[in-house]
Short mmCIF file of C-alpha atoms in Angstrom, two decimals:
data_model
loop_
_atom_site.label_atom_id
_atom_site.label_comp_id
_atom_site.label_asym_id
_atom_site.label_seq_id
_atom_site.Cartn_x
_atom_site.Cartn_y
_atom_site.Cartn_z
CA UNK M 30 -0.04 0.02 0.06
CA UNK M 31 2.80 2.47 0.83
CA UNK M 32 5.99 1.88 -1.17
CA UNK M 33 8.09 4.70 -0.01
CA UNK M 34 10.82 4.84 2.49
CA UNK M 35 9.67 8.27 3.82
CA UNK M 36 6.58 9.10 6.10
CA UNK M 37 3.74 11.09 4.58
CA UNK M 38 0.94 8.69 3.82
CA UNK M 39 -1.89 10.88 2.54
CA UNK M 40 -4.76 11.26 4.98
CA UNK M 41 -7.23 9.81 2.58
CA UNK M 42 -5.44 6.51 2.51
CA UNK M 43 -6.39 5.90 6.09
CA UNK M 44 -9.71 4.34 7.21
CA UNK M 45 -11.27 7.20 9.20
CA UNK M 46 -14.22 7.74 11.59
CA UNK M 47 -15.09 10.08 14.20
CA UNK M 48 -11.89 9.89 16.20
CA UNK M 49 -9.05 12.35 15.81
CA UNK M 50 -6.20 11.69 13.41
CA UNK M 51 -2.76 13.27 13.23
CA UNK M 52 -2.82 15.11 9.83
CA UNK M 53 -0.22 14.14 7.18
CA UNK M 54 2.07 17.27 7.48
CA UNK M 55 2.10 17.29 11.22
CA UNK M 56 2.67 13.37 11.21
CA UNK M 57 5.69 13.76 9.02
CA UNK M 58 7.31 16.35 11.27
CA UNK M 59 6.41 14.38 14.53
CA UNK M 60 7.71 11.15 13.12
CA UNK M 61 10.90 12.88 12.02
CA UNK M 62 11.31 14.31 15.51
CA UNK M 63 10.92 10.78 17.00
CA UNK M 64 14.30 9.70 15.28
CA UNK M 65 12.95 6.09 14.79
CA UNK M 66 15.40 3.25 14.37
CA UNK M 67 14.68 -0.06 12.57
CA UNK M 68 14.18 -1.76 15.88
CA UNK M 69 12.51 0.93 17.98
CA UNK M 70 10.02 0.08 20.76
CA UNK M 71 7.34 2.74 20.24
CA UNK M 72 4.28 3.84 22.34
CA UNK M 73 1.64 5.77 20.56
CA UNK M 74 -0.53 7.22 23.27
CA UNK M 75 -3.93 8.44 22.18
CA UNK M 76 -3.55 6.63 18.81
CA UNK M 77 -6.83 7.63 17.28
CA UNK M 78 -7.08 6.09 13.91
CA UNK M 79 -3.47 4.60 14.24
CA UNK M 80 -2.02 6.81 11.49
CA UNK M 81 1.18 7.49 13.53
CA UNK M 82 1.33 3.77 14.50
CA UNK M 83 1.15 2.55 11.00
CA UNK M 84 3.90 5.03 9.76
CA UNK M 85 6.14 4.19 12.83
CA UNK M 86 5.58 0.50 12.10
CA UNK M 87 6.74 0.88 8.49
CA UNK M 88 9.95 2.51 9.54
CA UNK M 89 10.77 0.29 12.66
CA UNK M 90 10.24 -2.98 10.78
CA UNK M 91 12.11 -4.87 13.40
CA UNK M 92 10.62 -3.05 16.38
CA UNK M 93 7.21 -3.08 17.84
CA UNK M 94 4.65 -0.25 18.02
CA UNK M 95 2.18 -0.22 20.90
CA UNK M 96 -0.95 1.68 19.73
CA UNK M 97 -2.82 2.75 22.85
CA UNK M 98 -6.45 4.01 22.44
CA UNK M 99 -9.31 4.31 24.86
CA UNK M 100 -12.24 4.73 22.34
CA UNK M 101 -13.68 1.39 20.90
CA UNK M 102 -14.14 3.17 17.52
CA UNK M 103 -10.63 4.00 17.48
CA UNK M 104 -9.49 0.51 18.32
CA UNK M 105 -11.62 -0.64 15.45
CA UNK M 106 -10.06 1.82 13.00
CA UNK M 107 -6.53 1.07 14.16
CA UNK M 108 -7.12 -2.63 13.42
CA UNK M 109 -8.61 -1.90 10.03
CA UNK M 110 -5.61 0.41 9.17
CA UNK M 111 -3.09 -2.29 10.33
CA UNK M 112 -4.86 -4.65 7.88
CA UNK M 113 -4.92 -2.09 5.13
CA UNK M 114 -1.22 -1.35 5.17
CA UNK M 115 -0.19 -4.94 6.13
CA UNK M 116 1.88 -4.05 9.17
CA UNK M 117 2.40 -7.01 11.51
CA UNK M 118 4.44 -5.18 14.30
CA UNK M 119 1.58 -3.10 15.82
CA UNK M 120 0.01 -4.29 19.11
CA UNK M 121 -3.32 -2.60 19.73
CA UNK M 122 -3.85 -1.67 23.41
CA UNK M 123 -7.45 -0.91 24.18
CA UNK M 124 -7.64 1.14 27.41
CA UNK M 125 -7.15 4.39 29.18
CA UNK M 126 -3.84 5.77 29.86
CA UNK M 127 -1.93 5.83 32.23
CA UNK M 128 -3.24 2.55 33.47
CA UNK M 129 -3.03 0.92 29.93
CA UNK M 130 0.85 1.66 30.09
CA UNK M 131 1.70 -0.02 33.16
CA UNK M 132 2.44 -3.52 31.76
CA UNK M 133 4.07 -2.39 28.48
CA UNK M 134 7.73 -2.89 27.90
CA UNK M 135 9.95 0.07 28.29
CA UNK M 136 9.89 2.28 25.02
CA UNK M 137 12.67 3.84 22.89
CA UNK M 138 10.31 6.26 21.64
CA UNK M 139 6.85 7.80 22.76
CA UNK M 140 4.44 9.72 20.67
CA UNK M 141 1.63 11.36 22.67
CA UNK M 142 -1.19 12.49 20.65
CA UNK M 143 -3.82 12.81 23.29
CA UNK M 144 -3.90 12.66 27.18
CA UNK M 145 -7.49 13.78 28.05
CA UNK M 146 -7.38 14.88 31.65
CA UNK M 147 -4.49 12.52 32.66
CA UNK M 148 -1.54 14.39 31.20
CA UNK M 149 0.68 14.47 34.28
CA UNK M 150 0.01 10.88 35.23
CA UNK M 151 0.83 9.78 31.72
CA UNK M 152 4.07 11.88 31.78
CA UNK M 153 5.00 10.34 35.14
CA UNK M 154 4.76 6.72 33.77
CA UNK M 155 6.50 7.77 30.46
CA UNK M 156 9.44 9.32 32.33
CA UNK M 157 9.75 6.31 34.62
CA UNK M 158 9.66 3.68 31.76
CA UNK M 159 11.54 5.57 29.02
CA UNK M 160 14.78 4.01 28.00
CA UNK M 161 18.00 6.08 28.75
CA UNK M 162 18.38 7.42 25.15
CA UNK M 163 14.66 7.78 24.62
CA UNK M 164 12.69 10.37 22.79
CA UNK M 165 9.27 11.75 23.60
CA UNK M 166 7.14 13.83 21.15
CA UNK M 167 3.97 15.46 22.33
CA UNK M 168 1.50 17.12 19.96
CA UNK M 169 -0.92 19.72 21.36
CA UNK M 170 -3.26 22.19 19.82
CA UNK M 171 -3.59 24.48 22.82
CA UNK M 172 -1.01 26.78 24.56
CA UNK M 173 -1.96 25.08 27.83
CA UNK M 174 -0.87 21.69 26.52
CA UNK M 175 2.42 23.11 25.07
CA UNK M 176 3.21 25.04 28.24
CA UNK M 177 2.35 22.23 30.44
CA UNK M 178 4.45 19.61 28.60
CA UNK M 179 7.41 22.03 28.15
CA UNK M 180 7.33 22.93 31.89
CA UNK M 181 6.96 19.45 33.23
CA UNK M 182 9.86 17.93 31.11
CA UNK M 183 12.13 20.91 31.64
CA UNK M 184 11.61 20.66 35.59
CA UNK M 185 12.78 17.03 35.21
CA UNK M 186 15.98 17.94 33.41
CA UNK M 187 15.01 16.90 30.04
CA UNK M 188 16.13 18.74 26.87
CA UNK M 189 13.02 20.25 25.47
CA UNK M 190 12.31 21.88 22.09
CA UNK M 191 8.81 23.31 21.13
CA UNK M 192 7.84 24.25 17.73
CA UNK M 193 4.55 25.69 16.49
CA UNK M 194 3.55 24.53 13.08
CA UNK M 195 1.04 26.34 10.98
CA UNK M 196 0.04 24.41 7.70
CA UNK M 197 -2.15 25.79 4.89
CA UNK M 198 -3.39 23.39 2.15
CA UNK M 199 -4.37 24.35 -1.33
CA UNK M 200 -8.08 23.99 -2.41
CA UNK M 201 -9.70 24.66 -5.71
CA UNK M 202 -12.27 27.41 -5.65
CA UNK M 203 -13.66 27.60 -9.17
CA UNK M 204 -10.90 28.25 -11.50
CA UNK M 205 -8.72 29.64 -8.75
CA UNK M 206 -6.74 28.11 -5.97
CA UNK M 207 -6.92 29.25 -2.41
CA UNK M 208 -4.98 28.22 0.74
CA UNK M 209 -7.01 26.80 3.66
CA UNK M 210 -5.22 27.03 6.95
CA UNK M 211 -5.44 24.21 9.47
CA UNK M 212 -5.25 24.72 13.22
CA UNK M 213 -1.59 25.41 14.60
CA UNK M 214 -0.12 22.46 16.29
CA UNK M 215 2.71 22.55 18.96
CA UNK M 216 5.21 19.70 18.67
CA UNK M 217 7.18 19.34 21.72
CA UNK M 218 10.34 17.10 21.50
CA UNK M 219 11.80 15.79 24.68
CA UNK M 220 15.22 14.07 25.32
CA UNK M 221 17.00 13.10 28.37
CA UNK M 222 19.85 15.45 29.01
CA UNK M 223 23.48 14.09 28.78
#
């Protein structure tokens, strides 16, 4: 289904429903910030449709991606997208984080696309279980999420970089082309110092 070595599967390739999905351009940047290796153990927390899980699994072919999602519809969509893209190294974990994370193996990389109202509890588990050279990428659409994530990890002596991404996508309007802007997204990249 996806024959390229780079991330960036078009959104319309995924089976979608009424759960959030990390859009293509944001997904490309977020996956790039994860610095995935061929054998990475990845947690995708708040996986939605599984778009990040699928792309991570295609890159980390010898690794395992744990796709954590609390919504039943999301779990169904993740399973459909796993089949559609023929990835066999994704383990779907239906449940609410942070409890759903407790029995998972320690990750090399963590993508956090959603935390609900359990942000700090999830961050606590992630920082406890993250491997020594691990990387965490948090996506947020509010200033509150960006500030909270940045502050939390900085206080725990992680190296933190936050970028704000504004994407506009072209759309035909009669015989003209206009640019339609999407919501800005904060991408917070976290690494252990030293």
